[in-house]
Each structure stands twice: as structure tokens, then as C-alpha cells.
Short mmCIF file of C-alpha atoms and ligand atoms in Angstrom, two decimals:
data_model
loop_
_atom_site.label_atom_id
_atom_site.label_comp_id
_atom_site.label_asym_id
_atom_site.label_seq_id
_atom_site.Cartn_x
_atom_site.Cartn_y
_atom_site.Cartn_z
CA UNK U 1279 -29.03 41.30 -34.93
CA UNK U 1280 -29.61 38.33 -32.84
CA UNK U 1281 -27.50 34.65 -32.95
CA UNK U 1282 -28.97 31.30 -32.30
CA UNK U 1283 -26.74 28.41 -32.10
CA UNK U 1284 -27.78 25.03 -33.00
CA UNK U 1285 -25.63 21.75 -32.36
CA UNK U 1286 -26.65 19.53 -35.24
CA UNK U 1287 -25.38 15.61 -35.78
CA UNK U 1288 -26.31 12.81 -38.24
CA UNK U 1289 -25.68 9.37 -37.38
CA UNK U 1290 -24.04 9.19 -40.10
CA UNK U 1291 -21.31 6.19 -38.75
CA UNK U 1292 -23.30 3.47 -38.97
CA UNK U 1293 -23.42 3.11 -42.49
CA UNK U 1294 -19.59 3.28 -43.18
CA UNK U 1295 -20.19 6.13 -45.35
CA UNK U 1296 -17.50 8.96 -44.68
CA UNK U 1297 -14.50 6.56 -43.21
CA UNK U 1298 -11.15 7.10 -43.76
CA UNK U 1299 -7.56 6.21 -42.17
CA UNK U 1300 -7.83 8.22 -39.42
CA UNK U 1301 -11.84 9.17 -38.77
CA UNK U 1302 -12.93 6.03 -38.82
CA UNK U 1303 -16.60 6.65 -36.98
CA UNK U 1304 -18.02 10.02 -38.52
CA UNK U 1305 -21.21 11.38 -37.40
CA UNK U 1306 -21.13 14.71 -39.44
CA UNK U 1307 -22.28 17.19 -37.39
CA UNK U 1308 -22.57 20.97 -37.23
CA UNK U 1309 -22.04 23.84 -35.21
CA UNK U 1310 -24.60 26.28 -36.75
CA UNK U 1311 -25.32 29.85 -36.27
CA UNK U 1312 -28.27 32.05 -37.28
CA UNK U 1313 -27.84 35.82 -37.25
CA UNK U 1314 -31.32 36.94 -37.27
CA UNK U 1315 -32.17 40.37 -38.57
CA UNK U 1316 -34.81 43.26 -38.15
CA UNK U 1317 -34.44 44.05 -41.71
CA UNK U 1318 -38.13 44.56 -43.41
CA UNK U 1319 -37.71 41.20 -45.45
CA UNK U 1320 -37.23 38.82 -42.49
CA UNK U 1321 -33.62 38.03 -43.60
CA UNK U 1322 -31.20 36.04 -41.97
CA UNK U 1323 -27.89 34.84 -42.52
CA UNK U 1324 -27.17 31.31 -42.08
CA UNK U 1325 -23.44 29.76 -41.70
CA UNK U 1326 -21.82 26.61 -40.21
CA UNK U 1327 -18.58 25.20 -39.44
CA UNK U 1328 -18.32 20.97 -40.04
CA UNK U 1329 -17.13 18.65 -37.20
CA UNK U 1330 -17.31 15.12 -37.08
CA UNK U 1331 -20.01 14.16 -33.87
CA UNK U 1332 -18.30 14.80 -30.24
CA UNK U 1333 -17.06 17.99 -29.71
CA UNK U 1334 -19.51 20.24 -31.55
CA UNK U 1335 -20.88 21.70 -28.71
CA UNK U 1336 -17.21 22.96 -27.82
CA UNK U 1337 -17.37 24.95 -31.19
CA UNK U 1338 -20.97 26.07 -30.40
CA UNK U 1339 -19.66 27.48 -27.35
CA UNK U 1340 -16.95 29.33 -29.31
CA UNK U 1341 -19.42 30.83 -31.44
CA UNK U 1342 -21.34 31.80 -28.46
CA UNK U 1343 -17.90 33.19 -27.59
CA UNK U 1344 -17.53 35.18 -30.67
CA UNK U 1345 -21.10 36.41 -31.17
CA UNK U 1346 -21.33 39.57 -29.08
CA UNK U 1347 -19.25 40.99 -32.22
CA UNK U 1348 -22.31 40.71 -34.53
CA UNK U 1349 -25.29 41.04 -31.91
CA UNK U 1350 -26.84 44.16 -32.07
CA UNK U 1351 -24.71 45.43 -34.88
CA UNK U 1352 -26.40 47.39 -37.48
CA UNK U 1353 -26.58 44.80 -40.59
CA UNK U 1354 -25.36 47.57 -43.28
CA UNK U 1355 -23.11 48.91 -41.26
CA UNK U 1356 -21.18 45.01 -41.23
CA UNK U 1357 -21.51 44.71 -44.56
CA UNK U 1358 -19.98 47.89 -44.97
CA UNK U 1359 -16.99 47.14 -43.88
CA UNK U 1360 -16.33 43.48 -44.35
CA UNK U 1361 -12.50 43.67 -44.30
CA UNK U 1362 -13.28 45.30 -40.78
CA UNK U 1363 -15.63 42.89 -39.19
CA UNK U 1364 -13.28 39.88 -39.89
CA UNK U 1365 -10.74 41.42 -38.01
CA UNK U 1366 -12.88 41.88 -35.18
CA UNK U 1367 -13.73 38.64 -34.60
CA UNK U 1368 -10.27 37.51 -34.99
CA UNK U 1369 -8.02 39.92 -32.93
CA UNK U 1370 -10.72 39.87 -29.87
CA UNK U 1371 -8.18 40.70 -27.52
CA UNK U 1372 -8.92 37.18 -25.34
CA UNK U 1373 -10.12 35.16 -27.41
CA UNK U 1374 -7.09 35.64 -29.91
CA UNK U 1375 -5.16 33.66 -27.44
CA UNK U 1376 -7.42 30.90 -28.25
CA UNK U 1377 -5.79 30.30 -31.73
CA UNK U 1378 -4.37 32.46 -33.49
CA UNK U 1379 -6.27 31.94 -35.94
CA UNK U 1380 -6.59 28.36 -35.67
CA UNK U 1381 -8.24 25.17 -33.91
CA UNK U 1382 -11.86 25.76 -32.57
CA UNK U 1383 -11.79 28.91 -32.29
CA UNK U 1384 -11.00 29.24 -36.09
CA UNK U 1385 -13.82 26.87 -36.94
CA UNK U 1386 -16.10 28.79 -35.09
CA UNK U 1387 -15.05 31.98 -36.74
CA UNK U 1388 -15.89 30.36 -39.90
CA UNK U 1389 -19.04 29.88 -38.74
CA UNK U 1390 -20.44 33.35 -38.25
CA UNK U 1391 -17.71 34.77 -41.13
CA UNK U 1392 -19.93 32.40 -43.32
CA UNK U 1393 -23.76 34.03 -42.28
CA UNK U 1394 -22.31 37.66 -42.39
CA UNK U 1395 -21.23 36.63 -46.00
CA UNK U 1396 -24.54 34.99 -46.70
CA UNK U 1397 -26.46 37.49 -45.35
CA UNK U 1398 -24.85 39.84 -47.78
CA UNK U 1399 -25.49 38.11 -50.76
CA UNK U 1400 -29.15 37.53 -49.66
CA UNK U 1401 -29.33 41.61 -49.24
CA UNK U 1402 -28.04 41.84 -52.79
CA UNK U 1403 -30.19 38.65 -53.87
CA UNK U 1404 -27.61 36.75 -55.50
CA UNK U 1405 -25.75 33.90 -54.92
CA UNK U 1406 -22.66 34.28 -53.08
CA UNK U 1407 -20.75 32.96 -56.28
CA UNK U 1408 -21.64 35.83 -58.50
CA UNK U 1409 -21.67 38.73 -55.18
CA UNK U 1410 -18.12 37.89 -55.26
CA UNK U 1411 -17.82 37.30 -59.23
CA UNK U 1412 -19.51 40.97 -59.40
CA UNK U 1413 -17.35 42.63 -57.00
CA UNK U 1414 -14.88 45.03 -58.03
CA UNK U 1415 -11.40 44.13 -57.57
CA UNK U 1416 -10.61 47.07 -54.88
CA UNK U 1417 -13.61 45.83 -52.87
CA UNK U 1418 -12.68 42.54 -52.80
CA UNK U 1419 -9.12 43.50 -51.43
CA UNK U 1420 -10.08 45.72 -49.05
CA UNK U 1421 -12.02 42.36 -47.87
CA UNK U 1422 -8.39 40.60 -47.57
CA UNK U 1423 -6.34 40.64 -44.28
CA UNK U 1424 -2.97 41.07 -45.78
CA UNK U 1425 -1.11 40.90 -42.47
CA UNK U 1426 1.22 38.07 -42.44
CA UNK U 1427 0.79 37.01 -46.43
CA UNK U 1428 2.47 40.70 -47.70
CA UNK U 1429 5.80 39.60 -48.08
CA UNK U 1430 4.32 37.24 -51.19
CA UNK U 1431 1.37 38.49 -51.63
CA UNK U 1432 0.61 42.79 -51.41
CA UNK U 1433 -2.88 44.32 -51.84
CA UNK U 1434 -1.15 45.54 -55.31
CA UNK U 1435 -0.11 42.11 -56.97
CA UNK U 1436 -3.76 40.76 -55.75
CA UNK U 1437 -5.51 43.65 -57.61
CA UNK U 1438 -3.18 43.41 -60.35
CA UNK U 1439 -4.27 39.60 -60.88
CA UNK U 1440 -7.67 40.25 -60.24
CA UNK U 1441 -8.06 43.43 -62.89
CA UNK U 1442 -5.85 40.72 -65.20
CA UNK U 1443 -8.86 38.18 -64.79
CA UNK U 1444 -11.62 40.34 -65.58
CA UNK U 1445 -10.67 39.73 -69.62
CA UNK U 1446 -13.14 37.14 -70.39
CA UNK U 1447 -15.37 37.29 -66.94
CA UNK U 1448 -18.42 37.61 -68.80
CA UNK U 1449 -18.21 34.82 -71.43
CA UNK U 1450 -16.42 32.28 -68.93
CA UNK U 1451 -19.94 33.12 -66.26
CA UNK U 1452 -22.04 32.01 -69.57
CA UNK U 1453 -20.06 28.91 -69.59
CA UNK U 1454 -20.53 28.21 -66.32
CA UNK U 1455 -24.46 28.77 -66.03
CA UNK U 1456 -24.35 26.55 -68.95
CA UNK U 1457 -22.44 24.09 -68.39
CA UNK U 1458 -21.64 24.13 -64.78
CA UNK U 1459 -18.40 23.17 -62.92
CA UNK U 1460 -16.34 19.90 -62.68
CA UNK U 1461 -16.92 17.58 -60.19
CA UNK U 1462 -14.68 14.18 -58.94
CA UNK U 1463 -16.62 12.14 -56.55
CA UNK U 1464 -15.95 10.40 -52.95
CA UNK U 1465 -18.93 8.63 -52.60
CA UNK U 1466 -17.20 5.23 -54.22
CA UNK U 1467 -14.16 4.83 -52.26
CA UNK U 1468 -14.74 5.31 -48.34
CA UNK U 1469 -12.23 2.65 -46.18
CA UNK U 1470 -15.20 1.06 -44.87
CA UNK U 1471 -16.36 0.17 -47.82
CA UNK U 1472 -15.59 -3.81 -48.54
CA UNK U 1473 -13.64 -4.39 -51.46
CA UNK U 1474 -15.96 -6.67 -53.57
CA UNK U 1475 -18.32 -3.49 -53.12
CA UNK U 1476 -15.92 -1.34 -54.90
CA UNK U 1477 -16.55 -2.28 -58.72
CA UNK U 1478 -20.46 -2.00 -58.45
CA UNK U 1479 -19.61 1.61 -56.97
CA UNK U 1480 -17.16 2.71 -58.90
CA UNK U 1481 -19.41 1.72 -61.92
CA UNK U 1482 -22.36 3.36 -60.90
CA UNK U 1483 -19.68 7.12 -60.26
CA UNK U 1484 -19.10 6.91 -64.03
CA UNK U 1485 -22.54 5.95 -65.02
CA UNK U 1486 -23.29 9.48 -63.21
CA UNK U 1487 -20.93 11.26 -65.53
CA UNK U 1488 -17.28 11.44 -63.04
CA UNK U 1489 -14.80 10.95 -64.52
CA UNK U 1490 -12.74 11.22 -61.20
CA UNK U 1491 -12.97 9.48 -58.60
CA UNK U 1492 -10.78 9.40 -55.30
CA UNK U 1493 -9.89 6.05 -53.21
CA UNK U 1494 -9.27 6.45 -48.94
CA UNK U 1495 -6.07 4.75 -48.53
CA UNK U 1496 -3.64 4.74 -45.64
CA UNK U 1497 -4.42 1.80 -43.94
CA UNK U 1498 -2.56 -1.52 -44.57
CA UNK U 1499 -0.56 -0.98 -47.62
CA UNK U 1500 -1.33 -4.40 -49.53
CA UNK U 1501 -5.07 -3.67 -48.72
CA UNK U 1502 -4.96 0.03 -50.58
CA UNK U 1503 -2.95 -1.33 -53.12
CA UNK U 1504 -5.34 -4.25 -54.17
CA UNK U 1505 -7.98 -1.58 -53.59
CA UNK U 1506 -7.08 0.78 -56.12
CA UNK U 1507 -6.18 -1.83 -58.73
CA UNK U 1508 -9.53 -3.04 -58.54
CA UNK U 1509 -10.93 0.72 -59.07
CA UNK U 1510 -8.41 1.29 -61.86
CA UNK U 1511 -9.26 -1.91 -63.77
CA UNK U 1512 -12.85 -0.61 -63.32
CA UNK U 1513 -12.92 2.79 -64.60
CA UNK U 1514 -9.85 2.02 -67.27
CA UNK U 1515 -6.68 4.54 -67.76
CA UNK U 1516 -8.56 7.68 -69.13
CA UNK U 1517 -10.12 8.46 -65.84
CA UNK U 1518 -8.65 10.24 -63.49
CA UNK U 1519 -7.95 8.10 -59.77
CA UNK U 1520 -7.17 10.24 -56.72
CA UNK U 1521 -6.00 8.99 -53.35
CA UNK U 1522 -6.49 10.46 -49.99
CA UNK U 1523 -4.36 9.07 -46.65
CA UNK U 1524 -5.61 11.71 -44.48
CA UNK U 1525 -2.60 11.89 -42.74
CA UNK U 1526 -1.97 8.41 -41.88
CA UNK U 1527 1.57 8.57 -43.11
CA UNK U 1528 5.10 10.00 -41.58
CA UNK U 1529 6.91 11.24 -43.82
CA UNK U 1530 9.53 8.76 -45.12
CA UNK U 1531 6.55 6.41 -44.79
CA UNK U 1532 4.35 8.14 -47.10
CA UNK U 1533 7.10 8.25 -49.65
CA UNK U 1534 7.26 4.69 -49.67
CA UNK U 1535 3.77 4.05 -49.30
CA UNK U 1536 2.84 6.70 -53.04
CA UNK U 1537 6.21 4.44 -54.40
CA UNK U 1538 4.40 1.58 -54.36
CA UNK U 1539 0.79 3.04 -55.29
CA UNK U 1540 2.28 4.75 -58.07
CA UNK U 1541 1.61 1.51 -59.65
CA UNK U 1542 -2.62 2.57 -60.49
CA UNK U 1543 -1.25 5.92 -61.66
CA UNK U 1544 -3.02 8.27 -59.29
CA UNK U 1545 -3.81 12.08 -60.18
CA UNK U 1546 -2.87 13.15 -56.74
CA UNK U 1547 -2.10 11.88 -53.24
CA UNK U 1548 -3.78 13.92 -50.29
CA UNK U 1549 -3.01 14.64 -47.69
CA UNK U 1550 -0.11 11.76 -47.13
CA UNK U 1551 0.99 13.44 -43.77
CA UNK U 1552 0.32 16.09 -41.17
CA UNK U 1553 -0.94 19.59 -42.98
CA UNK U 1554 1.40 21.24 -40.22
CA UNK U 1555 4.43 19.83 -42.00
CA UNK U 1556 5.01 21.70 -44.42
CA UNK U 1557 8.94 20.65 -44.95
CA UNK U 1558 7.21 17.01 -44.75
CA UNK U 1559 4.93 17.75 -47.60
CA UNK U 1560 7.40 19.48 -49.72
CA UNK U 1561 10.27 16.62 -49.39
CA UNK U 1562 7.35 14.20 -50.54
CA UNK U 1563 6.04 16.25 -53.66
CA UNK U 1564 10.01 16.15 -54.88
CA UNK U 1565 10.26 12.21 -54.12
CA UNK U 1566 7.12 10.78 -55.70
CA UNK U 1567 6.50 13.39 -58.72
CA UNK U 1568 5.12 13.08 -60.85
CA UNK U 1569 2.19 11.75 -58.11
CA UNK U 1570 0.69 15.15 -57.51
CA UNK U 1571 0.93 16.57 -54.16
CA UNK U 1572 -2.64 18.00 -52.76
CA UNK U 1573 -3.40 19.22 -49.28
CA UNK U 1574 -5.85 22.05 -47.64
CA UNK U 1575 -8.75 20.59 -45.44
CA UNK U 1576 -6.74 20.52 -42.33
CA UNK U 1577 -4.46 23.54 -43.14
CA UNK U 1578 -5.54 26.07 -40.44
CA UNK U 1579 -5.57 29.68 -41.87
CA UNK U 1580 -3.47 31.93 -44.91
CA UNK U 1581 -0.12 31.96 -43.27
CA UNK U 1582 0.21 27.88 -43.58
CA UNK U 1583 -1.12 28.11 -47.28
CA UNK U 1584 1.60 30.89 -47.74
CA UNK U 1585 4.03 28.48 -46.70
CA UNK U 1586 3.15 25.51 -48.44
CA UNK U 1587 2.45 27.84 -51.81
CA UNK U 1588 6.30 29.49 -51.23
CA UNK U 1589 8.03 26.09 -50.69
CA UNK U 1590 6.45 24.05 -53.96
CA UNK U 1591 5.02 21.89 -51.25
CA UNK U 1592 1.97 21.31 -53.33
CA UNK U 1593 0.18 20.98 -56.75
CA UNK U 1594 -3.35 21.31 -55.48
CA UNK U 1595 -4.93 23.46 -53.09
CA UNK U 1596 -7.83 22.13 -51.22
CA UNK U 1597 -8.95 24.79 -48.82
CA UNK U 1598 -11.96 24.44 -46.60
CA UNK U 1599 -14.42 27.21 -46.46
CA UNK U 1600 -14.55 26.72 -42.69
CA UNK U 1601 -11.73 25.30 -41.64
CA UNK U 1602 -10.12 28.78 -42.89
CA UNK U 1603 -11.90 32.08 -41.19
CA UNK U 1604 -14.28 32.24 -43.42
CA UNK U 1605 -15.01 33.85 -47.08
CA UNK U 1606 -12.63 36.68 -45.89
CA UNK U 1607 -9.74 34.51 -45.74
CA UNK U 1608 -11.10 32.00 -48.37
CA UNK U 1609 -10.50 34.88 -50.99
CA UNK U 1610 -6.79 35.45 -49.71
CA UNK U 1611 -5.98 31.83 -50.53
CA UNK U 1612 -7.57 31.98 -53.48
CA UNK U 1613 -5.68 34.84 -54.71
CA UNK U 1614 -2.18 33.01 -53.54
CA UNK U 1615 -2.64 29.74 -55.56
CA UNK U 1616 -3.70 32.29 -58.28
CA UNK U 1617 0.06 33.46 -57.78
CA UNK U 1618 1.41 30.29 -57.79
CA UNK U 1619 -0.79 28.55 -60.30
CA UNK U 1620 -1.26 26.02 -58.02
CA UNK U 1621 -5.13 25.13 -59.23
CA UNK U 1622 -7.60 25.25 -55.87
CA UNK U 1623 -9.76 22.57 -55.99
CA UNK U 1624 -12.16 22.59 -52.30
CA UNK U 1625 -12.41 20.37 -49.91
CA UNK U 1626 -15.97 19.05 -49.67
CA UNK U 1627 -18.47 16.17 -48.70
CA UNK U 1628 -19.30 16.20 -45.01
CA UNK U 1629 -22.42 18.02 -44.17
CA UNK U 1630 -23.17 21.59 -46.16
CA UNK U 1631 -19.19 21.42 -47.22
CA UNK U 1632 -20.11 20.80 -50.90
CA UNK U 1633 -22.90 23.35 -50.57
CA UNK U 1634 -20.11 25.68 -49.64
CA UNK U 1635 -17.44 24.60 -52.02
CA UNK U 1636 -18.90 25.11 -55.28
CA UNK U 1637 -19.47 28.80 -54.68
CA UNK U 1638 -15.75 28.79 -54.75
CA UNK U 1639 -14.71 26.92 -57.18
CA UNK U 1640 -17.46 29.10 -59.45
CA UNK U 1641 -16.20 32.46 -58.45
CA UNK U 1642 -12.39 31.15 -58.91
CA UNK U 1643 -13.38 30.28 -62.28
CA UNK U 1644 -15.23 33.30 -63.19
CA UNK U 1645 -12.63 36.17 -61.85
CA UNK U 1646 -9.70 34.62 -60.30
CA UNK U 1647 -8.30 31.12 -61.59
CA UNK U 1648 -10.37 31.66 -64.67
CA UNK U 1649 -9.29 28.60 -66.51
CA UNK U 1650 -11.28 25.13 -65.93
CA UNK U 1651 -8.07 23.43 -66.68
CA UNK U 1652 -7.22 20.62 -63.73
CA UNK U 1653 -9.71 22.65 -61.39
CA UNK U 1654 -12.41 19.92 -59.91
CA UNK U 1655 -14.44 20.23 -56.75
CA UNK U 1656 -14.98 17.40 -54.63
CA UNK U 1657 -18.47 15.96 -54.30
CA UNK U 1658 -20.14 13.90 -51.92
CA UNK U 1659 -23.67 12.74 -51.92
CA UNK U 1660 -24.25 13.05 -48.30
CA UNK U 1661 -27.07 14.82 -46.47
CA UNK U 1662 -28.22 17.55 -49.10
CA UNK U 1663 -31.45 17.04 -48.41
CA UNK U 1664 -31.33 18.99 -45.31
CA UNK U 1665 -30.44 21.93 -46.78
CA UNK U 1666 -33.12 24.36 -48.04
CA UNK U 1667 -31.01 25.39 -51.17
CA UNK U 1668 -29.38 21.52 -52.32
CA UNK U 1669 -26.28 21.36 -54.63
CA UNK U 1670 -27.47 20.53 -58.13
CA UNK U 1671 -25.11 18.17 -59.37
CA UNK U 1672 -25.72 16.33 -62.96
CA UNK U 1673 -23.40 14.25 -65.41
CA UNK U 1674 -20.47 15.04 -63.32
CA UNK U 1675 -20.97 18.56 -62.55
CA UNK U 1676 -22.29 21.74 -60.00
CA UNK U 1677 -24.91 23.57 -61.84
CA UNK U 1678 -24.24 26.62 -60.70
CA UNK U 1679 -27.02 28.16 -57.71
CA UNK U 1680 -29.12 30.28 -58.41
CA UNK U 1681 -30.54 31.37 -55.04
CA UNK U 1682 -29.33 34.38 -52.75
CA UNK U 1683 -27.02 33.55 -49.86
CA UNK U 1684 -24.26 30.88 -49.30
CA UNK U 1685 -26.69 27.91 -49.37
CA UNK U 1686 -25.96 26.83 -46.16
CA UNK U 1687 -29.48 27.40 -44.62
CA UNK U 1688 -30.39 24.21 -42.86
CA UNK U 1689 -34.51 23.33 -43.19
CA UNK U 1690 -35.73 23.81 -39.67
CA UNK U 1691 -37.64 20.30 -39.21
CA UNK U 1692 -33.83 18.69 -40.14
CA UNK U 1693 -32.63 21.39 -37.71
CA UNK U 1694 -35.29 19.97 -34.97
CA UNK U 1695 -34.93 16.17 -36.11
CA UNK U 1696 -30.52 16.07 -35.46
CA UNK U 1697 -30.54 18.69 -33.12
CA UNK U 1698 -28.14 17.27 -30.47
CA UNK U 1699 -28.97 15.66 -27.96
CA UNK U 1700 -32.64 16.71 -27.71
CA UNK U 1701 -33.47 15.65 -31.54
CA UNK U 1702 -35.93 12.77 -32.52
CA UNK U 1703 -32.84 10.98 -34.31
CA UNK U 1704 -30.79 10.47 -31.24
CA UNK U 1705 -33.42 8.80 -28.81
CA UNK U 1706 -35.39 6.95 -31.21
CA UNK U 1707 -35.13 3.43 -31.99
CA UNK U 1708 -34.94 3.85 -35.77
CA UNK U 1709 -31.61 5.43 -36.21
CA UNK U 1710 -31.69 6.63 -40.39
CA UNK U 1711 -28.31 5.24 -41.69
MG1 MG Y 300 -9.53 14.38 -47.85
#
């Protein structure tokens, strides 16, 4: 097995789209990683991890760094043993120091985590959804690394809720190829967007069939606040309005800032202050209940979820499927909300984050979670074109994929056009928006 890196970026920051309180100039980018295989059918596995424009190339590198554990490996033998080649990568007994288990060399972990996985479900031609819908409980533990979750969360209890789950598997995957998965929608709200724009967008979200939408806040309080009354008055009191601060807030600060937003009746608040703080987050879910409390696209690996899950510090859990190691790791957070009941609703938009996230959500719904109820994944309608295997999203929802893999193989003339910064779109003139 071979890996080629690729440093992809889409000028994405001239158009506003993607601005928040604190990334206020977002060119979503890629690191990328192609494990190319001898295998008869030409198959290769495809993963990324998402970045925001400068700085990619430090992740690439980190792949690079990570990659002599897959090259030249045997491609059944790493599939295998999945459990097994996750710790590799993340006990390499230098790189480790790196992290643990966090920061770049986290994200680039991800990254090639992500095209072992897809290569797996290509190999078994199925969408990674339903690989991991169709595994058996005891082979999607021994996938888990338990080490540091046991104390709340033991091989035993996760195959206990997982055999629990499999009562209705079969019916709730007929629902879902039917009827697809929930959706709540970005694309309306960005910071950048300027406030007369908002009713015309918000408009056009529930003409598409959401029927939640989230609002960037965080910056100057009167601002969000007339903001979100102007989205509310749009959409009416049965929708559902999410906020998102992404992290602009201290503590105390955040506390008063959801006091006063309270006001629009918002479904949750995200990410109101650092995702390290995980005292922070819990003294704000008890202080502006019953505001929900939701958190995960900056929370680094299993142990902080653990934490977060343990204290009550949240009521939604919105991992990232490369911010966290992986699929590997992905399925151990899964399993802890499942323990909690804390509903896991992804973290997506970006660049090939939604393709990601539904794939999730799907197999959360089909043999973990199992219930629809409050569970929504996040959708952004950003850059799919580049992507050889495009979310399908209609009247508000994922229909569910139906390709093999992970759908996170980039089409090579995109990969050629943003490739960074050799790639037509960065030296020519024309700059798409
Ligand atoms: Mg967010």
C-alpha cells in the first residue's frame, strides 16, 4: 500500500460563507491522503482531516509522519485487525509525544483512520453506514480502544447496549433508506452574513424542508440578539433555532450572554466557551437550562467526551469524525452518549465533513442510538460538488448513500484545480467565490 498526500484549499473566504465569532476568514481546506492498493480491483481508500486554509500543510506533514504504519502493509491483514492498527498509529512511540491523542497530530490520524475505514467498506462494497450497521457487536468492540474510558464505559456494558439495539435494526434501516435522516441547516446564519440578508435566507432553509436552523452568534451581544429575533419572527415558534458562539464566550460571560438570548427560545447553545473546559461547560448547562448545552467539534479525543458525558456538562454531542482519531474512536463516543442518552448529533459543513457525518448519524440510528428522537445532523451546502460520491440531501434530510466507502473520495480535476499552492484556483485571476 502506497500514500499520497494532497494539500487541498477553496477560497472559500471571500464570499462570507463559513464565518463565525472566532474564524472569521475560512478557506476550507484539506489535508488528504490516498492509500493506494495492489488489490485486483484498483481500490483505494480515500480519507481527510478539515482545516481552515494556513496550516494544512503542517497536518500533511503529520500524515506523512504517520504513514509508514500503513505503507506496505498487507490490506487484509489491516482490516483484520482494526482495533490493532488504530493503536499503532496512535502509541508510535515519538510521535505520541506529539499529542496524546490530540492537536495535529490527532487530525492527521483521522485522516488515514478515515481511508483504512473506507477502504474496508469499499472491499465489502457497502457504504460505511451499513459495514458498521452490519457488524456484529463483538467486532465492533474489539474495534474500541477502551483504555482510559473503562472506568464508565467496559467492553461489557458497550456490547450489552449494542446486543440491546439490535431489537428493531432491521425495520429502523427500512426507515432510513426510506425516509432518510434529519437534517438542521447552517447555510442561513453565517456572522458575515448582513442582517437584512437574513429573512430571504432563512426563508429559502424552510422552503427546502429544515425545520432547524442554527444562527453564529458571539459577537456583539445587541447585534446577535436583533439577529436571532429577526430569524425567529421568520421561521415562527414551531421551528427549531440553534445558536453557535464557537467559543467566543468565558464562562460567566456566556451565562449572561444565553440569559439574554434566551429571549428567541433557542434549541441549544454551542459551543458558548472553550471545549477544554469542561467545569466551564457544566456550570453553564445548570445556569441557563433549559437552553440546551451542545459541544463536540473542538473536543479532542474519548477521554474529554468521557468527561463532559460524566459531569452532565452537555445535552448534545457533536463529535467530529476527524477531529476525533477516526471511525475507531468515533464508535467509542458513540457508544458513551448511548450511555448517557445524551443524543449525538455531528458536527458538519466545512469541506467533506457532512459527507462524513451522515454515515454516523445513520449507523447511530440503525444499531446504537436507535431512536430519531432530537437526533439531527448538521448540513451545509458547501463544496459537494467536489466529491465523487455527493451527500443527497432533500426536504430536510440525508438520503442515505448508497455507494461503497466513506464518501470522502475527492474528484481528481477538483483535487488538481485547489491543490495548494500549485492549483489553477490560487494563481488565477478568477478566484470562484
Ligand atoms: Mg459549530
Amino acid at each position: 500500500m502506497r500514500a499520497v498526500t494532497s494539500d487541498v484549499r477553496f477560497p472559500t473566504a471571500r464570499s462570507g460563507a463559513g464565518s463565525d465569532a472566532m474564524n472569521r476568514d475560512p478557506d476550507y481546506s484539506a489535508a488528504y491522503v490516498a492509500l493506494e492498493t495492489d488489490h485486483p480491483e484498483g481500490l483505494t481508500g480515500h480519507g481527510l482531516t478539515f482545516t481552515i486554509g494556513r496550516g494544512t500543510e503542517v497536518c500533511v506533514a503529520a500524515i506523512e509522519a504517520l504513514a509508514p504504519h500503513v505503507v506496505g502493509a498487507d490490506v487484509e491483514e489491516l482490516v483484520e485487525d482494526l482495533g490493532g492498527s488504530w493503536r499503532r498509529l496512535v502509541t508510535d512511540t515519538q510521535l505520541r509525544w506529539l499529542g496524546p491523542e490530540k492537536g495535529v497530530i490527532h487530525l492527521a490520524t483521522a485522516a488515514v483512520v478515515n481511508a483504512v475505514w473506507d477502504l474496508y467498506a469499499k472491499l465489502e462494497r457497502k457504504p460505511l453506514w451499513k459495514l458498521l450497521s452490519d457488524l456484529t457487536p463483538e467486532q465492533l468492540v474489539a474495534c474500541i480502544d477502551f483504555s482510559y474510558i473503562e472506568d464508565v464505559l467496559t467492553p461489557d456494558d458497550a456490547l450489552e447496549l449494542l446486543h440491546r439495539s439490535r431489537a428493531g435494526k432491521s425495520e429502523r434501516e427500512a426507515t432510513l433508506l426510506r425516509d432518510g435522516f434529519p437534517a438542521y441547516t447552517t447555510s442561513a446564519g453565517w456572522l458575515g452574513y448582513p442582517e437584512q440578508t437574513l429573512p430571504e435566507r432563512a426563508r429559502a432553509a424552510l422552503a427546502d424542508g429544515f425545520t432547524h436552523l442554527k444562527l453564529k452568534v458571539g459577537g456583539d451581544l445587541e447585534s446577535d440578539l436583533r439577529r436571532a429575533r429577526i430569524i425567529r419572527e421568520t421561521i415562527g415558534p414551531d421551528n427549531r433555532l440553534s445558536l453557535d458562539a464557537n467559543q467566543a464566550w468565558g464562562v460567566q460571560q456566556a451565562i449572561e450572554a444565553i440569559n439574554v438570548l434566551a429571549e428567541v427560545d433557542p434549541w441549544w447553545i454551542e459551543e458558548p466557551t472553550s471545549p477544554d473546559d469542561v467545569l466551564g461547560l457544566a456550570r453553564i448547562r445548570d445556569a441557563v437550562a433549559p437552553v440546551r448545552v451542545a459541544t463536540g467539534e473542538h473536543v479532542q479525543n474519548r477521554v474529554i467526551f468521557k468527561q463532559l458525558l460524566q459531569l452532565g456538562a452537555i445535552d448534545v454531542c457533536q463529535l467530529d469524525c476527524c477531529r476525533l482519531g477516526g471511525v475507531n474512536e468515533v464508535l467509542a463516543v458513540v457508544l458513551l452518549a448511548a450511555k448517557f442518552g445524551v443524543p449525538v448529533c455531528p458536527h458538519a459543513g466545512g469541506v467533506g465533513l457532512c459527507e462524513y457525518a451522515q454515515h454516523v448519524s445513520m449507523f447511530d440510528y440503525v444499531a446504537v442510538g436507535a431512536s430519531l428522537d432530537d437526533r439531527v445532523c448538521e448540513f451545509v451546502d458547501h463544496l459537494h460538488e467536489h466529491f465523487v460520491d455527493p451527500v443527497r440531501v432533500a426536504r430536510g434530510r440525508y438520503l442515505a448513500p448508497t455507494a461503497p466507502g466513506y464518501s470522502i473520495e475527492i474528484k481528481p480535476e477538483s483535487l488538481a484545480e485547489f491543490a495548494f499552492p500549485d492549483g489553477a484556483s490560487w494563481w488565477s485571476e478568477e478566484v470562484p467565490a
